[in-house]
Each structure stands twice: as C-alpha cells, then as structure tokens.
C-alpha cells in the first residue's frame, strides 16, 4: 500500500527558495502553537474547527482592530462583526460564486 502526503508548507518554502524570495513571504501558521505566537503584523482570530466555529482566541491586533476584548469575543461566532454598518455588497466577489456561509458550514464548497 502506498500513502502519499502533500506538504503544503514545504511546497511554499520551495517556491520561495526557487524564486529567490526566501524569507520574504510570511509563513501561514499550521498549528495552534504557531498561531498563538505573538505576531505584531497580523490580526489573528482562532476558531473551533467544527460548526458553529466558536472563537477560541484573538490576538492584540485583532482586538485593537475590532474594538472587542478577548473576553467579549470568546465563544462567539465571527458574525459578531456584522452589524448595521456592514456593507452586504462587501461579501460579493467579482467573477466568483456567492459565498454562502450556511452551505459552507455543512461541507458544501463555495466554488
């Protein structure tokens, strides 16, 4: 039996080295430990992996950007960020299918 594994992070690092831009591209966190590392340039929010995708943690930049404290955000959904001033057209992506969060949450692809 043969098992093939795709290492996305290794692939991205190879692309960086091959293009001569090694160290320029940000590394996307691929673990909870890596996501929780202090990083002043990225606003980060960590959610549970299963619906309703409750917020588990936010970093200082996310808190500053949204004006919500860590305690206010915990166990809430990202829909807490949608309010009266939310532009419904902001969800529309030119040339892309409509992104329906309810169908994506049930496992249907948005594309």
Short mmCIF file of N, CA and C in Angstrom, two decimals:
data_model
loop_
_atom_site.label_atom_id
_atom_site.label_comp_id
_atom_site.label_asym_id
_atom_site.label_seq_id
_atom_site.Cartn_x
_atom_site.Cartn_y
_atom_site.Cartn_z
N UNK A 1 0.84 -1.18 0.00
CA UNK A 1 0.00 0.00 0.00
C UNK A 1 0.89 1.23 0.00
N UNK A 2 0.46 2.23 -0.70
CA UNK A 2 1.21 3.47 -0.83
C UNK A 2 0.37 4.63 -0.32
N UNK A 3 0.94 5.42 0.56
CA UNK A 3 0.25 6.60 1.05
C UNK A 3 1.03 7.82 0.62
N UNK A 4 0.35 8.77 -0.02
CA UNK A 4 1.00 10.00 -0.47
C UNK A 4 0.53 11.15 0.41
N UNK A 5 1.47 11.94 0.85
CA UNK A 5 1.17 13.08 1.71
C UNK A 5 1.65 14.34 1.02
N UNK A 6 0.81 15.36 1.01
CA UNK A 6 1.15 16.64 0.41
C UNK A 6 1.54 17.60 1.51
N UNK A 7 2.75 18.08 1.48
CA UNK A 7 3.24 19.02 2.48
C UNK A 7 3.15 20.44 1.91
N UNK A 8 2.04 21.12 2.21
CA UNK A 8 1.80 22.46 1.65
C UNK A 8 2.85 23.46 2.11
N UNK A 9 3.24 23.40 3.38
CA UNK A 9 4.23 24.35 3.88
C UNK A 9 5.59 24.13 3.21
N UNK A 10 5.98 22.88 3.07
CA UNK A 10 7.24 22.57 2.40
C UNK A 10 7.23 23.06 0.95
N UNK A 11 6.09 22.89 0.29
CA UNK A 11 5.94 23.36 -1.08
C UNK A 11 6.10 24.87 -1.15
N UNK A 12 5.46 25.60 -0.23
CA UNK A 12 5.55 27.06 -0.23
C UNK A 12 7.00 27.51 0.03
N UNK A 13 7.70 26.79 0.90
CA UNK A 13 9.10 27.13 1.16
C UNK A 13 9.96 26.88 -0.07
N UNK A 14 9.68 25.81 -0.79
CA UNK A 14 10.42 25.52 -2.02
C UNK A 14 10.19 26.61 -3.06
N UNK A 15 8.95 27.08 -3.17
CA UNK A 15 8.65 28.15 -4.12
C UNK A 15 9.45 29.40 -3.76
N UNK A 16 9.50 29.72 -2.49
CA UNK A 16 10.27 30.89 -2.03
C UNK A 16 11.74 30.77 -2.38
N UNK A 17 12.31 29.60 -2.13
CA UNK A 17 13.73 29.39 -2.45
C UNK A 17 13.97 29.45 -3.95
N UNK A 18 13.08 28.83 -4.74
CA UNK A 18 13.25 28.79 -6.19
C UNK A 18 13.12 30.17 -6.83
N UNK A 19 12.28 31.02 -6.24
CA UNK A 19 12.07 32.35 -6.82
C UNK A 19 13.08 33.37 -6.33
N UNK A 20 13.92 32.98 -5.39
CA UNK A 20 14.91 33.91 -4.84
C UNK A 20 14.33 34.84 -3.79
N UNK A 21 13.10 34.58 -3.37
CA UNK A 21 12.45 35.41 -2.37
C UNK A 21 12.35 34.72 -1.02
N UNK A 22 13.29 33.85 -0.74
CA UNK A 22 13.25 33.11 0.52
C UNK A 22 13.25 34.07 1.71
N UNK A 23 12.36 33.83 2.62
CA UNK A 23 12.28 34.67 3.82
C UNK A 23 11.40 35.89 3.64
N UNK A 24 10.95 36.18 2.42
CA UNK A 24 10.13 37.35 2.16
C UNK A 24 8.67 37.06 2.48
N UNK A 25 8.20 35.88 2.06
CA UNK A 25 6.80 35.52 2.26
C UNK A 25 6.56 35.13 3.72
N UNK A 26 5.40 35.53 4.23
CA UNK A 26 5.03 35.14 5.59
C UNK A 26 4.67 33.67 5.61
N UNK A 27 5.01 33.02 6.70
CA UNK A 27 4.63 31.63 6.89
C UNK A 27 3.24 31.61 7.51
N UNK A 28 2.36 30.86 6.91
CA UNK A 28 1.00 30.74 7.42
C UNK A 28 1.03 29.71 8.55
N UNK A 29 0.51 30.09 9.72
CA UNK A 29 0.54 29.15 10.84
C UNK A 29 -0.24 27.88 10.51
N UNK A 30 0.36 26.73 10.80
CA UNK A 30 -0.32 25.46 10.52
C UNK A 30 -0.55 24.65 11.79
N UNK A 31 -0.39 25.28 12.94
CA UNK A 31 -0.68 24.62 14.21
C UNK A 31 -1.19 25.66 15.20
N UNK A 32 -1.87 25.19 16.22
CA UNK A 32 -2.37 26.11 17.24
C UNK A 32 -1.21 26.81 17.93
N UNK A 33 -0.16 26.07 18.23
CA UNK A 33 1.01 26.66 18.89
C UNK A 33 1.61 27.79 18.05
N UNK A 34 1.73 27.56 16.75
CA UNK A 34 2.30 28.57 15.86
C UNK A 34 1.36 29.78 15.75
N UNK A 35 0.07 29.53 15.75
CA UNK A 35 -0.92 30.62 15.64
C UNK A 35 -0.93 31.52 16.86
N UNK A 36 -0.61 30.95 18.01
CA UNK A 36 -0.65 31.71 19.25
C UNK A 36 0.63 32.51 19.51
N UNK A 37 1.63 32.34 18.67
CA UNK A 37 2.87 33.10 18.84
C UNK A 37 2.60 34.58 18.62
N UNK A 38 3.17 35.46 19.45
CA UNK A 38 2.97 36.90 19.24
C UNK A 38 3.46 37.30 17.85
N UNK A 39 2.64 38.04 17.16
CA UNK A 39 3.00 38.50 15.82
C UNK A 39 2.33 39.85 15.62
N UNK A 40 3.09 40.89 15.63
CA UNK A 40 2.51 42.24 15.64
C UNK A 40 1.95 42.69 14.30
N UNK A 41 2.23 41.96 13.21
CA UNK A 41 1.80 42.42 11.88
C UNK A 41 0.48 41.83 11.42
N UNK A 42 0.00 40.77 12.08
CA UNK A 42 -1.22 40.09 11.64
C UNK A 42 -2.29 40.13 12.72
N UNK A 43 -3.50 40.50 12.33
CA UNK A 43 -4.65 40.36 13.22
C UNK A 43 -5.09 38.91 13.09
N UNK A 44 -5.14 38.19 14.19
CA UNK A 44 -5.48 36.78 14.14
C UNK A 44 -6.65 36.44 15.05
N UNK A 45 -7.49 35.57 14.54
CA UNK A 45 -8.59 35.01 15.33
C UNK A 45 -8.56 33.51 15.11
N UNK A 46 -8.68 32.76 16.19
CA UNK A 46 -8.66 31.30 16.11
C UNK A 46 -10.04 30.81 16.49
N UNK A 47 -10.60 29.94 15.65
CA UNK A 47 -11.94 29.41 15.90
C UNK A 47 -11.87 27.90 16.08
N UNK A 48 -12.94 27.34 16.63
CA UNK A 48 -13.07 25.89 16.72
C UNK A 48 -13.17 25.35 15.30
N UNK A 49 -12.77 24.10 15.10
CA UNK A 49 -12.75 23.52 13.76
C UNK A 49 -14.12 23.03 13.30
N UNK A 50 -15.08 22.96 14.21
CA UNK A 50 -16.41 22.46 13.86
C UNK A 50 -17.47 23.52 14.09
N UNK A 51 -18.57 23.46 13.31
CA UNK A 51 -19.65 24.43 13.49
C UNK A 51 -20.12 24.44 14.94
N UNK A 52 -20.44 25.58 15.47
CA UNK A 52 -20.63 26.89 14.83
C UNK A 52 -19.35 27.72 14.76
N UNK A 53 -18.16 27.10 14.81
CA UNK A 53 -16.87 27.77 14.67
C UNK A 53 -16.71 28.89 15.71
N UNK A 54 -16.91 28.53 16.96
CA UNK A 54 -16.81 29.49 18.06
C UNK A 54 -15.38 30.02 18.16
N UNK A 55 -15.26 31.29 18.46
CA UNK A 55 -13.95 31.93 18.60
C UNK A 55 -13.30 31.44 19.89
N UNK A 56 -12.06 31.00 19.76
CA UNK A 56 -11.31 30.47 20.89
C UNK A 56 -10.32 31.51 21.39
N UNK A 57 -9.71 32.23 20.47
CA UNK A 57 -8.67 33.19 20.86
C UNK A 57 -8.52 34.27 19.80
N UNK A 58 -8.11 35.44 20.24
CA UNK A 58 -7.76 36.53 19.33
C UNK A 58 -6.45 37.13 19.81
N UNK A 59 -5.74 37.79 18.92
CA UNK A 59 -4.52 38.45 19.37
C UNK A 59 -4.77 39.95 19.57
N UNK A 60 -3.75 40.64 20.03
CA UNK A 60 -3.88 42.06 20.38
C UNK A 60 -4.27 42.92 19.18
N UNK A 61 -3.71 42.63 18.00
CA UNK A 61 -4.03 43.44 16.82
C UNK A 61 -5.48 43.25 16.39
N UNK A 62 -5.98 42.02 16.48
CA UNK A 62 -7.39 41.77 16.16
C UNK A 62 -8.28 42.53 17.14
N UNK A 63 -7.92 42.50 18.41
CA UNK A 63 -8.68 43.21 19.45
C UNK A 63 -8.67 44.71 19.19
N UNK A 64 -7.52 45.24 18.83
CA UNK A 64 -7.40 46.67 18.54
C UNK A 64 -8.24 47.05 17.31
N UNK A 65 -8.20 46.21 16.29
CA UNK A 65 -8.89 46.48 15.04
C UNK A 65 -10.41 46.43 15.20
N UNK A 66 -10.92 45.47 15.97
CA UNK A 66 -12.37 45.29 16.10
C UNK A 66 -12.97 46.03 17.28
N UNK A 67 -12.14 46.46 18.21
CA UNK A 67 -12.60 47.13 19.43
C UNK A 67 -13.34 46.19 20.38
N UNK A 68 -13.25 44.87 20.14
CA UNK A 68 -13.81 43.88 21.05
C UNK A 68 -12.67 43.31 21.88
N UNK A 69 -12.90 43.09 23.17
CA UNK A 69 -11.88 42.47 24.01
C UNK A 69 -11.86 40.96 23.74
N UNK A 70 -10.79 40.32 24.17
CA UNK A 70 -10.68 38.87 24.05
C UNK A 70 -11.87 38.19 24.73
N UNK A 71 -12.23 38.64 25.91
CA UNK A 71 -13.34 38.04 26.67
C UNK A 71 -14.68 38.23 25.94
N UNK A 72 -14.88 39.37 25.30
CA UNK A 72 -16.12 39.61 24.56
C UNK A 72 -16.25 38.70 23.34
N UNK A 73 -15.11 38.32 22.76
CA UNK A 73 -15.11 37.52 21.53
C UNK A 73 -15.20 36.02 21.80
N UNK A 74 -14.68 35.56 22.91
CA UNK A 74 -14.62 34.13 23.18
C UNK A 74 -16.00 33.49 23.14
N UNK A 75 -16.07 32.34 22.48
CA UNK A 75 -17.26 31.52 22.33
C UNK A 75 -18.35 32.17 21.46
N UNK A 76 -18.02 33.27 20.80
CA UNK A 76 -18.94 33.90 19.85
C UNK A 76 -18.57 33.44 18.45
N UNK A 77 -19.43 33.72 17.48
CA UNK A 77 -19.15 33.43 16.09
C UNK A 77 -18.59 34.70 15.43
N UNK A 78 -17.93 34.56 14.31
CA UNK A 78 -17.42 35.74 13.61
C UNK A 78 -18.53 36.65 13.12
N UNK A 79 -19.76 36.16 13.12
CA UNK A 79 -20.88 37.01 12.71
C UNK A 79 -21.08 38.16 13.69
N UNK A 80 -20.43 38.11 14.86
CA UNK A 80 -20.50 39.23 15.80
C UNK A 80 -19.96 40.51 15.16
N UNK A 81 -19.12 40.35 14.13
CA UNK A 81 -18.54 41.52 13.46
C UNK A 81 -19.49 42.16 12.46
N UNK A 82 -20.58 41.47 12.11
CA UNK A 82 -21.55 42.03 11.18
C UNK A 82 -22.56 42.87 11.96
N UNK A 83 -22.73 44.09 11.54
CA UNK A 83 -23.66 44.98 12.22
C UNK A 83 -24.40 45.86 11.24
N UNK A 84 -25.00 46.92 11.76
CA UNK A 84 -25.78 47.84 10.94
C UNK A 84 -24.94 48.48 9.84
N UNK A 85 -23.67 48.71 10.13
CA UNK A 85 -22.80 49.40 9.17
C UNK A 85 -22.10 48.43 8.21
N UNK A 86 -22.37 47.13 8.33
CA UNK A 86 -21.75 46.16 7.44
C UNK A 86 -22.34 46.30 6.04
N UNK A 87 -21.49 46.43 5.06
CA UNK A 87 -21.91 46.55 3.67
C UNK A 87 -22.18 45.15 3.11
N UNK A 88 -23.44 44.81 2.79
CA UNK A 88 -23.73 43.47 2.28
C UNK A 88 -23.03 43.17 0.95
N UNK A 89 -22.72 44.20 0.19
CA UNK A 89 -22.03 44.00 -1.09
C UNK A 89 -20.55 43.66 -0.90
N UNK A 90 -20.04 43.86 0.30
CA UNK A 90 -18.63 43.55 0.55
C UNK A 90 -18.37 42.05 0.45
N UNK A 91 -19.39 41.23 0.61
CA UNK A 91 -19.24 39.78 0.50
C UNK A 91 -19.19 39.31 -0.94
N UNK A 92 -19.63 40.16 -1.87
CA UNK A 92 -19.68 39.78 -3.28
C UNK A 92 -18.28 39.92 -3.88
N UNK A 93 -17.82 38.85 -4.50
CA UNK A 93 -16.51 38.86 -5.14
C UNK A 93 -16.71 38.78 -6.65
N UNK A 94 -16.18 39.75 -7.35
CA UNK A 94 -16.34 39.81 -8.81
C UNK A 94 -15.84 38.52 -9.46
N UNK A 95 -16.66 37.92 -10.29
CA UNK A 95 -16.25 36.73 -11.03
C UNK A 95 -16.20 35.46 -10.19
N UNK A 96 -16.66 35.52 -8.94
CA UNK A 96 -16.63 34.36 -8.06
C UNK A 96 -18.05 34.00 -7.66
N UNK A 97 -18.29 32.73 -7.32
CA UNK A 97 -19.63 32.37 -6.87
C UNK A 97 -19.94 33.00 -5.51
N UNK A 98 -21.23 33.15 -5.24
CA UNK A 98 -21.65 33.71 -3.96
C UNK A 98 -21.17 32.80 -2.83
N UNK A 99 -20.59 33.40 -1.81
CA UNK A 99 -20.07 32.65 -0.67
C UNK A 99 -21.15 32.60 0.40
N UNK A 100 -21.81 31.46 0.50
CA UNK A 100 -22.89 31.28 1.45
C UNK A 100 -22.35 30.50 2.65
N UNK A 101 -22.16 31.18 3.77
CA UNK A 101 -21.55 30.56 4.94
C UNK A 101 -22.36 29.37 5.45
N UNK A 102 -23.68 29.42 5.34
CA UNK A 102 -24.51 28.31 5.83
C UNK A 102 -24.21 27.03 5.05
N UNK A 103 -24.08 27.14 3.72
CA UNK A 103 -23.81 25.93 2.93
C UNK A 103 -22.37 25.47 3.12
N UNK A 104 -21.44 26.39 3.29
CA UNK A 104 -20.05 26.01 3.52
C UNK A 104 -19.92 25.28 4.86
N UNK A 105 -20.67 25.73 5.86
CA UNK A 105 -20.63 25.10 7.18
C UNK A 105 -21.13 23.66 7.13
N UNK A 106 -21.97 23.34 6.15
CA UNK A 106 -22.45 21.96 6.03
C UNK A 106 -21.53 21.11 5.15
N UNK A 107 -20.45 21.69 4.68
CA UNK A 107 -19.48 20.93 3.91
C UNK A 107 -19.54 21.16 2.42
N UNK A 108 -20.45 22.01 1.93
CA UNK A 108 -20.53 22.28 0.50
C UNK A 108 -19.51 23.33 0.12
N UNK A 109 -18.82 23.12 -0.96
CA UNK A 109 -17.80 24.05 -1.42
C UNK A 109 -18.42 25.35 -1.90
N UNK A 110 -17.72 26.45 -1.67
CA UNK A 110 -18.18 27.76 -2.14
C UNK A 110 -17.85 27.97 -3.60
N UNK A 111 -17.01 27.14 -4.17
CA UNK A 111 -16.58 27.34 -5.56
C UNK A 111 -17.25 26.40 -6.51
#
